[in-house]
Amino acid sequence: MDYSRRTMETLAPEHALARLRISPATLKSPKETPSHLYDFLSSPPLDTSTLAAHDFDVDVRSGFMPPEPPVSRLPSEWQEWEVVLQDAIDARLRLGDSPVIRPEETDRSALWREKVQNMPILEVGRLRNSERNLRRAHLVLAWILHFYVHTHPVDATSIVIPKSLTVPLLAVSKELDLPPVLTYSDTVLYNWRYSPEDPSKLESLVLFTGTKDEEHFFLTSAYIELAGVEALSLMQKCFDEAFVADSIALRRITSYLKRLSNVIKRLSKLLDDVREGCDPKVFYNDVRPWLRGEDSGKKPWVFLDENDEEVDFGDKRELSGPSAGQSSLIHGFDVFLGVDHTPRRPPGVGQPSSSSTSTPHPSASNTSGRGDEATKVKRPSGGFLERMQAYMPRHHRAFMNHLKATKRPIRTLVSLNATSGGGAGTPSSLANAYDAARISVHITVKVTPSNLQFKTTTQEWQRELEDRTWFPS
């Protein structure tokens, strides 16, 4: 069945995804800079979040997951990319730094990389008319990028991304306001279909290893996103009641927060169950290395433009690779509950000295030291979760901003009704419900090489709740 055709037929004409997409205006660029690269690096993207209108591309049935299967293949004009990606999958390419890789496998990877280098530079202009095709294009090109980077042999002195891949990837990334690297949405949100054998189950469209372990890992996140729809509904109900904020509304919010805490606990259980279908050894040895971004390795990625010159990203270099920290659902919990993950230094500890900062990436300036092993990869600044928002689909980022801009934040409402009439300092039922939800949502994914573990860390919250320093005096 052609899911993409079925989707366009079933979507209402006024739905955001059924409308033609407005592309950024083309700016006049310097002669020495190709126009599409100049657009990507110099001009701010047009804010199209309002085109998603009422739902910010958040569906009442599927949450941040699309309500219909994503496009599984691009139109014929861009089949070259699809063919190259499929060749990588069919060839079962191995990680270039694998200690057990055979010479014939190394040769096979090198031949495939030559295909990437010899690809024609395809125009992306007509992709702008379809948000769904743009998402598929980013997925395909980003998966090709990671196959290309991670099949390089361990003794490679540099990782140079050819113009045949750089040019379209940067152009598509510009349109979607996403980094030119594999993201959570490429591996989870837009990487699934219904199973032909059992339509009640999902299957991944693209995998690096083809193992059930890898597929189970990605689909666990997909099922968590779907199960989180109830949480989004409860959050909306809390906001609705917060506008009234009378005694009845406060009782209802208390009830909703208790239910939210239980929903989050169920999501935590789903996360913990990932171990049932994903062997930790397979994940860490065979799957996770494919997902590494530039800042997880020692070699800089050098992107070449159509003039075979190194692309200067300036301060827009975000190449961290996919992470569950890019899930809009998890960020939504934090924003809703007013959780602040900004790192704080102990009293008396100052800012780090300039000598402790990382060496600038060679792409930040005109340098001839391309791929120098001695050059350190620049680590992006800022808190992890704050940085990860840049990897979200832009409509979902707009939803986060919508939550932040609410006139009646739940945290403020709770602080104003923190104590009950049962005695001085006695927490109210609302405060207790809020505390329970806040502890439940503070889930940290901790991985060790020997065991795949998902732990809930509550000590920090427990200390804060015992002191109740966040309540006004």
Short mmCIF file of C-alpha atoms in Angstrom, two decimals:
data_model
loop_
_atom_site.label_atom_id
_atom_site.label_comp_id
_atom_site.label_asym_id
_atom_site.label_seq_id
_atom_site.Cartn_x
_atom_site.Cartn_y
_atom_site.Cartn_z
CA MET A 1 0.00 0.00 0.00
CA ASP A 2 1.25 3.48 -0.81
CA TYR A 3 1.06 5.03 2.64
CA SER A 4 2.12 8.46 1.47
CA ARG A 5 -0.74 8.59 -1.05
CA ARG A 6 -3.19 7.32 1.53
CA THR A 7 -2.04 10.00 3.96
CA MET A 8 -2.62 12.86 1.54
CA GLU A 9 -6.05 11.46 0.72
CA THR A 10 -7.10 11.15 4.36
CA LEU A 11 -5.74 14.44 5.69
CA ALA A 12 -8.25 17.27 5.80
CA PRO A 13 -7.48 20.04 3.26
CA GLU A 14 -6.97 22.56 6.06
CA HIS A 15 -4.51 20.32 7.94
CA ALA A 16 -1.03 21.86 8.24
CA LEU A 17 0.68 18.89 6.58
CA ALA A 18 -1.72 18.99 3.61
CA ARG A 19 -0.83 22.56 2.74
CA LEU A 20 1.91 23.69 0.40
CA ARG A 21 4.99 24.63 2.34
CA ILE A 22 6.32 28.19 2.11
CA SER A 23 10.10 28.18 1.56
CA PRO A 24 12.56 30.83 2.75
CA ALA A 25 13.15 33.72 0.41
CA THR A 26 16.33 33.47 -1.59
CA LEU A 27 18.86 36.06 -0.53
CA LYS A 28 21.35 37.70 -2.83
CA SER A 29 24.64 36.02 -1.92
CA PRO A 30 28.29 36.89 -2.39
CA LYS A 31 29.68 35.64 -5.70
CA GLU A 32 32.21 33.43 -3.98
CA THR A 33 29.57 31.58 -1.97
CA PRO A 34 27.02 29.20 -3.57
CA SER A 35 23.53 30.58 -2.95
CA HIS A 36 22.11 27.54 -1.15
CA LEU A 37 25.10 27.38 1.22
CA TYR A 38 24.87 31.11 1.80
CA ASP A 39 21.18 30.69 2.67
CA PHE A 40 21.98 27.87 5.08
CA LEU A 41 24.81 29.61 6.86
CA SER A 42 23.76 33.25 6.74
CA SER A 43 20.01 33.78 6.70
CA PRO A 44 17.59 33.00 9.52
CA PRO A 45 14.93 30.47 8.49
CA LEU A 46 11.43 31.69 7.86
CA ASP A 47 9.28 30.92 10.89
CA THR A 48 6.61 28.61 9.53
CA SER A 49 5.44 27.34 12.90
CA THR A 50 2.16 29.21 12.54
CA LEU A 51 1.36 27.09 9.49
CA ALA A 52 0.97 24.16 11.88
CA ALA A 53 -1.79 26.29 13.42
CA HIS A 54 -3.72 24.82 16.32
CA ASP A 55 -1.68 21.73 17.01
CA PHE A 56 1.95 22.67 16.30
CA ASP A 57 2.07 19.34 14.45
CA VAL A 58 1.03 17.61 17.69
CA ASP A 59 -1.80 15.15 17.08
CA VAL A 60 -4.44 14.31 19.70
CA ARG A 61 -4.16 10.62 18.73
CA SER A 62 -0.42 10.17 18.30
CA GLY A 63 1.20 13.12 20.10
CA PHE A 64 4.54 14.07 18.57
CA MET A 65 4.47 11.02 16.30
CA PRO A 66 2.82 11.62 12.91
CA PRO A 67 -0.74 10.25 12.80
CA GLU A 68 -0.04 8.42 9.53
CA PRO A 69 3.04 6.48 8.39
CA PRO A 70 5.83 8.75 7.13
CA VAL A 71 6.86 8.79 3.47
CA SER A 72 8.79 5.58 2.87
CA ARG A 73 10.41 6.58 -0.42
CA LEU A 74 11.06 9.84 -2.22
CA PRO A 75 9.63 10.60 -5.68
CA SER A 76 11.66 9.47 -8.71
CA GLU A 77 13.51 12.79 -9.02
CA TRP A 78 15.51 11.91 -5.90
CA GLN A 79 15.77 8.15 -6.33
CA GLU A 80 19.57 8.36 -6.56
CA TRP A 81 19.69 9.01 -2.81
CA GLU A 82 17.28 6.18 -2.05
CA VAL A 83 19.30 3.74 -4.17
CA VAL A 84 22.60 4.67 -2.49
CA LEU A 85 21.08 4.26 0.97
CA GLN A 86 19.53 0.92 0.06
CA ASP A 87 22.88 -0.26 -1.32
CA ALA A 88 24.49 0.46 2.05
CA ILE A 89 21.77 -1.48 3.86
CA ASP A 90 21.89 -4.44 1.44
CA ALA A 91 25.70 -4.60 1.63
CA ARG A 92 25.54 -4.89 5.44
CA LEU A 93 28.41 -2.45 5.76
CA ARG A 94 30.56 -2.83 8.85
CA LEU A 95 31.92 -0.19 11.18
CA GLY A 96 35.31 0.86 9.91
CA ASP A 97 36.86 0.71 13.38
CA SER A 98 35.47 -2.76 14.14
CA PRO A 99 38.25 -5.02 15.46
CA VAL A 100 36.86 -7.98 13.50
CA ILE A 101 36.31 -6.31 10.12
CA ARG A 102 37.71 -8.35 7.22
CA PRO A 103 39.69 -6.90 4.27
CA GLU A 104 36.89 -7.69 1.83
CA GLU A 105 34.44 -5.80 4.04
CA THR A 106 36.76 -2.80 4.10
CA ASP A 107 36.93 -2.91 0.30
CA ARG A 108 33.16 -3.18 0.04
CA SER A 109 32.74 -0.06 2.21
CA ALA A 110 35.27 1.85 0.10
CA LEU A 111 33.39 0.97 -3.10
CA TRP A 112 30.14 2.16 -1.57
CA ARG A 113 31.71 5.45 -0.46
CA GLU A 114 32.82 5.96 -4.07
CA LYS A 115 29.14 5.74 -5.07
CA VAL A 116 28.39 8.56 -2.63
CA GLN A 117 31.24 10.64 -4.01
CA ASN A 118 30.01 10.10 -7.57
CA MET A 119 26.38 10.99 -6.88
CA PRO A 120 25.08 13.93 -8.92
CA ILE A 121 24.22 17.05 -6.91
CA LEU A 122 20.44 16.90 -6.98
CA GLU A 123 18.33 20.03 -6.70
CA VAL A 124 16.00 20.22 -3.70
CA GLY A 125 13.77 23.09 -4.86
CA ARG A 126 10.67 21.02 -5.55
CA LEU A 127 11.02 19.26 -2.21
CA ARG A 128 9.98 22.51 -0.57
CA ASN A 129 6.36 21.92 -1.55
CA SER A 130 6.08 18.94 0.79
CA GLU A 131 7.07 18.91 4.45
CA ARG A 132 6.74 15.13 4.48
CA ASN A 133 9.11 14.69 1.53
CA LEU A 134 11.58 17.08 3.14
CA ARG A 135 11.55 14.96 6.27
CA ARG A 136 12.21 11.84 4.22
CA ALA A 137 15.03 13.61 2.35
CA HIS A 138 16.70 14.62 5.62
CA LEU A 139 16.35 11.07 6.92
CA VAL A 140 17.86 9.51 3.78
CA LEU A 141 20.76 11.97 3.50
CA ALA A 142 21.56 11.85 7.23
CA TRP A 143 21.62 8.03 7.24
CA ILE A 144 23.93 8.13 4.20
CA LEU A 145 26.13 10.60 6.11
CA HIS A 146 26.50 8.28 9.11
CA PHE A 147 27.13 5.26 6.92
CA TYR A 148 29.76 7.29 5.07
CA VAL A 149 31.50 8.61 8.19
CA HIS A 150 31.54 5.43 10.24
CA THR A 151 32.70 3.04 7.53
CA HIS A 152 36.03 4.90 7.29
CA PRO A 153 38.91 2.69 8.45
CA VAL A 154 40.33 3.40 11.86
CA ASP A 155 43.60 4.68 10.37
CA ALA A 156 41.87 7.27 8.17
CA THR A 157 43.59 10.62 8.65
CA SER A 158 40.45 12.65 7.89
CA ILE A 159 36.72 12.35 7.27
CA VAL A 160 35.83 14.51 4.31
CA ILE A 161 32.16 14.71 3.31
CA PRO A 162 31.91 15.07 -0.50
CA LYS A 163 29.96 17.88 -2.13
CA SER A 164 27.50 15.38 -3.61
CA LEU A 165 26.25 14.80 -0.06
CA THR A 166 27.08 18.12 1.62
CA VAL A 167 25.19 20.37 -0.79
CA PRO A 168 21.75 18.69 -0.67
CA LEU A 169 22.04 17.83 3.04
CA LEU A 170 22.71 21.45 3.99
CA ALA A 171 19.92 22.68 1.72
CA VAL A 172 17.35 20.27 3.16
CA SER A 173 18.54 20.96 6.72
CA LYS A 174 18.11 24.66 6.06
CA GLU A 175 14.51 24.16 4.96
CA LEU A 176 13.68 22.13 8.07
CA ASP A 177 15.78 24.23 10.45
CA LEU A 178 17.61 21.09 11.60
CA PRO A 179 21.31 20.29 11.97
CA PRO A 180 22.85 18.34 9.05
CA VAL A 181 23.22 15.15 11.06
CA LEU A 182 21.11 12.16 12.09
CA THR A 183 18.50 13.12 14.71
CA TYR A 184 15.96 11.45 16.97
CA SER A 185 13.22 12.29 14.47
CA ASP A 186 15.20 10.51 11.70
CA THR A 187 15.53 7.33 13.75
CA VAL A 188 12.20 7.33 15.61
CA LEU A 189 9.47 9.83 14.68
CA TYR A 190 9.70 9.49 10.87
CA ASN A 191 11.29 6.04 10.62
CA TRP A 192 8.38 3.61 10.92
CA ARG A 193 5.59 1.80 9.15
CA TYR A 194 2.82 -0.61 10.15
CA SER A 195 3.93 -4.23 10.17
CA PRO A 196 2.42 -6.10 7.18
CA GLU A 197 2.02 -9.19 9.38
CA ASP A 198 0.42 -7.34 12.30
CA PRO A 199 -0.92 -3.82 11.63
CA SER A 200 -1.12 -3.19 15.38
CA LYS A 201 2.69 -3.21 15.53
CA LEU A 202 5.33 -0.95 14.03
CA GLU A 203 8.48 -1.66 12.07
CA SER A 204 11.52 0.55 11.45
CA LEU A 205 12.09 1.68 7.87
CA VAL A 206 15.88 2.03 8.05
CA LEU A 207 18.43 0.24 10.25
CA PHE A 208 22.22 0.19 10.32
CA THR A 209 22.64 -3.41 11.43
CA GLY A 210 19.32 -4.98 10.46
CA THR A 211 19.17 -6.60 13.90
CA LYS A 212 16.06 -6.96 16.00
CA ASP A 213 18.01 -5.39 18.86
CA GLU A 214 18.46 -2.14 16.93
CA GLU A 215 14.85 -2.08 15.79
CA HIS A 216 13.59 -2.76 19.32
CA PHE A 217 15.72 0.10 20.63
CA PHE A 218 14.23 2.62 18.19
CA LEU A 219 10.67 1.33 18.46
CA THR A 220 10.76 1.49 22.26
CA SER A 221 11.08 5.25 21.92
CA ALA A 222 8.27 5.27 19.36
CA TYR A 223 5.93 3.39 21.70
CA ILE A 224 6.85 5.74 24.55
CA GLU A 225 5.90 8.70 22.34
CA LEU A 226 2.53 7.10 21.60
CA ALA A 227 1.91 6.20 25.23
CA GLY A 228 2.71 9.80 26.15
CA VAL A 229 -0.42 11.11 24.41
CA GLU A 230 -2.38 10.69 27.65
CA ALA A 231 0.19 12.83 29.45
CA LEU A 232 -0.18 15.61 26.88
CA SER A 233 -3.95 15.51 27.37
CA LEU A 234 -3.57 15.81 31.16
CA MET A 235 -1.16 18.71 30.77
CA GLN A 236 -3.67 20.53 28.58
CA LYS A 237 -6.43 19.94 31.14
CA CYS A 238 -4.24 21.39 33.87
CA PHE A 239 -3.64 24.51 31.81
CA ASP A 240 -7.37 24.87 31.17
CA GLU A 241 -8.14 24.67 34.89
CA ALA A 242 -5.29 27.04 35.73
CA PHE A 243 -7.11 29.85 33.93
CA VAL A 244 -9.94 29.50 36.47
CA ALA A 245 -7.78 28.64 39.50
CA ASP A 246 -10.65 28.48 41.98
CA SER A 247 -10.95 25.78 44.63
CA ILE A 248 -12.70 23.36 42.25
CA ALA A 249 -10.06 23.92 39.57
CA LEU A 250 -7.26 23.30 42.09
CA ARG A 251 -8.83 19.99 43.11
CA ARG A 252 -9.06 18.97 39.47
CA ILE A 253 -5.44 19.94 38.82
CA THR A 254 -4.44 17.87 41.84
CA SER A 255 -6.25 14.87 40.35
CA TYR A 256 -4.67 15.43 36.92
CA LEU A 257 -1.18 15.69 38.41
CA LYS A 258 -1.66 12.40 40.26
CA ARG A 259 -2.73 10.74 37.02
CA LEU A 260 0.22 12.36 35.22
CA SER A 261 2.60 10.86 37.75
CA ASN A 262 1.18 7.39 37.06
CA VAL A 263 1.43 7.88 33.30
CA ILE A 264 5.10 8.89 33.60
CA LYS A 265 5.77 5.81 35.73
CA ARG A 266 4.29 3.65 32.97
CA LEU A 267 6.57 5.37 30.44
CA SER A 268 9.51 4.64 32.73
CA LYS A 269 8.49 0.98 32.76
CA LEU A 270 8.40 0.92 28.95
CA LEU A 271 11.89 2.44 28.92
CA ASP A 272 13.16 -0.13 31.39
CA ASP A 273 11.72 -2.96 29.28
CA VAL A 274 14.00 -2.04 26.36
CA ARG A 275 16.43 -4.60 27.79
CA GLU A 276 14.01 -7.41 26.96
CA GLY A 277 14.54 -7.00 23.22
CA CYS A 278 17.88 -5.18 23.01
CA ASP A 279 20.99 -7.02 24.13
CA PRO A 280 23.34 -4.47 25.77
CA LYS A 281 26.38 -6.00 24.06
CA VAL A 282 24.77 -5.77 20.64
CA PHE A 283 23.70 -2.19 21.30
CA TYR A 284 27.04 -0.92 22.52
CA ASN A 285 29.28 -2.84 20.15
CA ASP A 286 27.19 -2.89 16.97
CA VAL A 287 24.50 -0.17 17.08
CA ARG A 288 25.57 2.79 19.17
CA PRO A 289 28.81 3.53 17.24
CA TRP A 290 26.74 4.23 14.10
CA LEU A 291 24.84 6.95 15.97
CA ARG A 292 27.91 8.90 17.08
CA GLY A 293 28.06 12.52 16.04
CA GLU A 294 31.16 14.54 15.40
CA ASP A 295 31.48 15.59 19.04
CA SER A 296 31.65 11.92 20.09
CA GLY A 297 34.78 11.24 18.06
CA LYS A 298 38.33 12.46 17.69
CA LYS A 299 38.24 13.35 13.99
CA PRO A 300 36.50 16.47 12.69
CA TRP A 301 34.03 16.07 9.86
CA VAL A 302 35.03 18.26 6.93
CA PHE A 303 32.08 19.23 4.71
CA LEU A 304 32.96 20.29 1.16
CA ASP A 305 30.81 22.71 -0.83
CA GLU A 306 30.31 22.52 -4.59
CA ASN A 307 33.62 24.32 -5.11
CA ASP A 308 35.39 21.66 -3.01
CA GLU A 309 36.01 24.25 -0.31
CA GLU A 310 35.49 23.52 3.36
CA VAL A 311 32.18 24.83 4.69
CA ASP A 312 32.48 27.31 7.53
CA PHE A 313 29.60 26.68 9.94
CA GLY A 314 30.58 29.45 12.32
CA ASP A 315 28.64 29.10 15.57
CA LYS A 316 25.96 26.92 13.96
CA ARG A 317 27.96 23.70 14.18
CA GLU A 318 25.67 21.17 15.89
CA LEU A 319 26.57 17.60 14.96
CA SER A 320 25.80 15.54 18.05
CA GLY A 321 23.83 12.67 16.52
CA PRO A 322 20.50 11.23 17.72
CA SER A 323 19.61 11.05 21.40
CA ALA A 324 16.49 10.42 23.47
CA GLY A 325 17.26 13.87 24.89
CA GLN A 326 15.85 15.21 21.61
CA SER A 327 12.39 13.85 22.43
CA SER A 328 9.85 16.67 22.56
CA LEU A 329 7.77 14.62 25.00
CA ILE A 330 10.52 14.58 27.63
CA HIS A 331 11.15 18.29 27.18
CA GLY A 332 7.40 18.90 27.42
CA PHE A 333 7.32 17.39 30.89
CA ASP A 334 10.16 19.62 32.03
CA VAL A 335 8.58 22.77 30.63
CA PHE A 336 5.14 21.92 32.03
CA LEU A 337 6.47 21.24 35.53
CA GLY A 338 8.99 24.08 35.49
CA VAL A 339 12.00 21.81 35.85
CA ASP A 340 15.26 23.67 35.28
CA HIS A 341 18.24 21.59 34.13
CA THR A 342 20.63 24.53 33.89
CA PRO A 343 23.94 23.40 35.44
CA ARG A 344 24.79 25.28 38.61
CA ARG A 345 28.23 25.55 40.16
CA PRO A 346 28.72 25.32 43.94
CA PRO A 347 29.13 28.67 45.71
CA GLY A 348 32.57 30.13 45.22
CA VAL A 349 33.27 28.26 42.02
CA GLY A 350 33.87 30.71 39.18
CA GLN A 351 33.66 30.46 35.44
CA PRO A 352 36.16 28.17 33.72
CA SER A 353 39.29 29.85 32.52
CA SER A 354 39.83 30.46 28.85
CA SER A 355 42.59 27.87 28.87
CA SER A 356 40.07 25.13 29.60
CA THR A 357 37.98 25.74 26.52
CA SER A 358 38.25 23.42 23.56
CA THR A 359 40.33 24.19 20.51
CA PRO A 360 38.25 25.76 17.75
CA HIS A 361 37.23 23.43 14.96
CA PRO A 362 39.21 23.99 11.77
CA SER A 363 36.01 24.82 9.90
CA ALA A 364 35.60 27.92 12.07
CA SER A 365 38.34 29.63 10.11
CA ASN A 366 40.33 29.36 6.89
CA THR A 367 42.86 26.69 7.74
CA SER A 368 44.89 24.25 5.76
CA GLY A 369 44.96 21.72 8.58
CA ARG A 370 42.05 19.68 7.19
CA GLY A 371 41.51 16.49 9.16
CA ASP A 372 44.60 16.92 11.35
CA GLU A 373 44.53 14.20 13.99
CA ALA A 374 45.96 16.63 16.51
CA THR A 375 43.01 18.98 16.06
CA LYS A 376 40.40 18.62 18.78
CA VAL A 377 36.73 18.50 17.89
CA LYS A 378 34.95 21.55 19.26
CA ARG A 379 32.36 20.61 21.85
CA PRO A 380 29.17 22.69 21.58
CA SER A 381 28.50 24.94 24.54
CA GLY A 382 25.33 25.11 26.62
CA GLY A 383 23.40 22.60 28.72
CA PHE A 384 22.67 19.23 27.14
CA LEU A 385 18.87 19.42 27.14
CA GLU A 386 18.94 23.05 26.04
CA ARG A 387 21.16 22.15 23.10
CA MET A 388 19.05 19.14 22.18
CA GLN A 389 16.06 21.38 21.43
CA ALA A 390 17.87 22.45 18.25
CA TYR A 391 17.48 18.87 17.00
CA MET A 392 13.69 18.81 17.40
CA PRO A 393 11.33 19.36 14.45
CA ARG A 394 10.79 23.11 14.44
CA HIS A 395 7.00 22.90 14.94
CA HIS A 396 7.65 20.92 18.12
CA ARG A 397 10.10 23.58 19.28
CA ALA A 398 7.31 26.10 18.72
CA PHE A 399 5.10 23.96 20.95
CA MET A 400 7.76 24.10 23.69
CA ASN A 401 7.80 27.88 23.39
CA HIS A 402 4.00 27.87 23.59
CA LEU A 403 4.18 25.96 26.89
CA LYS A 404 6.81 28.32 28.26
CA ALA A 405 4.72 31.37 27.33
CA THR A 406 1.59 30.28 29.21
CA LYS A 407 0.29 33.02 31.50
CA ARG A 408 -0.44 30.62 34.36
CA PRO A 409 2.53 28.26 34.80
CA ILE A 410 1.66 25.23 36.91
CA ARG A 411 4.73 25.69 39.10
CA THR A 412 3.67 29.23 40.01
CA LEU A 413 0.11 28.12 40.71
CA VAL A 414 1.37 25.38 43.02
CA SER A 415 3.71 27.75 44.85
CA LEU A 416 0.80 30.09 45.55
CA ASN A 417 -1.21 27.19 47.00
CA ALA A 418 1.63 25.23 48.56
CA THR A 419 0.31 24.84 52.08
CA SER A 420 -2.93 23.51 53.45
CA GLY A 421 -5.01 24.72 56.34
CA GLY A 422 -3.93 21.83 58.51
CA GLY A 423 -1.06 23.70 60.12
CA ALA A 424 1.83 25.95 59.35
CA GLY A 425 4.01 24.59 56.59
CA THR A 426 1.84 21.53 55.92
CA PRO A 427 2.04 20.78 52.19
CA SER A 428 -1.24 20.94 50.36
CA SER A 429 -2.59 18.02 48.33
CA LEU A 430 -1.79 20.04 45.22
CA ALA A 431 1.84 20.49 46.29
CA ASN A 432 2.20 16.78 47.08
CA ALA A 433 0.73 15.81 43.71
CA TYR A 434 3.06 18.23 41.96
CA ASP A 435 6.07 16.90 43.85
CA ALA A 436 5.19 13.32 42.92
CA ALA A 437 4.89 14.19 39.25
CA ARG A 438 8.13 16.14 39.35
CA ILE A 439 10.07 13.25 40.86
CA SER A 440 8.55 10.77 38.39
CA VAL A 441 9.58 12.83 35.38
CA HIS A 442 13.20 13.19 36.47
CA ILE A 443 14.41 10.08 34.64
CA THR A 444 18.04 9.73 33.71
CA VAL A 445 19.15 7.23 31.09
CA LYS A 446 22.43 5.84 32.34
CA VAL A 447 24.35 3.39 30.19
CA THR A 448 27.42 1.39 31.13
CA PRO A 449 29.46 -0.73 28.69
CA SER A 450 28.71 -3.91 30.60
CA ASN A 451 25.02 -3.45 31.24
CA LEU A 452 22.16 -1.47 29.73
CA GLN A 453 20.59 0.30 32.69
CA PHE A 454 17.88 2.89 33.02
CA LYS A 455 17.78 4.44 36.46
CA THR A 456 15.53 6.97 38.12
CA THR A 457 17.60 9.46 40.09
CA THR A 458 15.57 11.28 42.73
CA GLN A 459 18.13 12.35 45.35
CA GLU A 460 18.41 15.89 44.00
CA TRP A 461 14.66 16.36 43.96
CA GLN A 462 14.23 14.78 47.38
CA ARG A 463 16.65 17.27 48.94
CA GLU A 464 14.89 20.16 47.24
CA LEU A 465 11.43 18.95 48.26
CA GLU A 466 12.46 18.38 51.87
CA ASP A 467 13.80 21.92 52.09
CA ARG A 468 10.86 23.29 50.06
CA THR A 469 13.08 26.21 49.16
CA TRP A 470 11.18 26.75 45.91
CA PHE A 471 8.07 27.86 47.80
CA PRO A 472 7.82 31.57 48.50
CA SER A 473 8.34 32.49 52.15
#
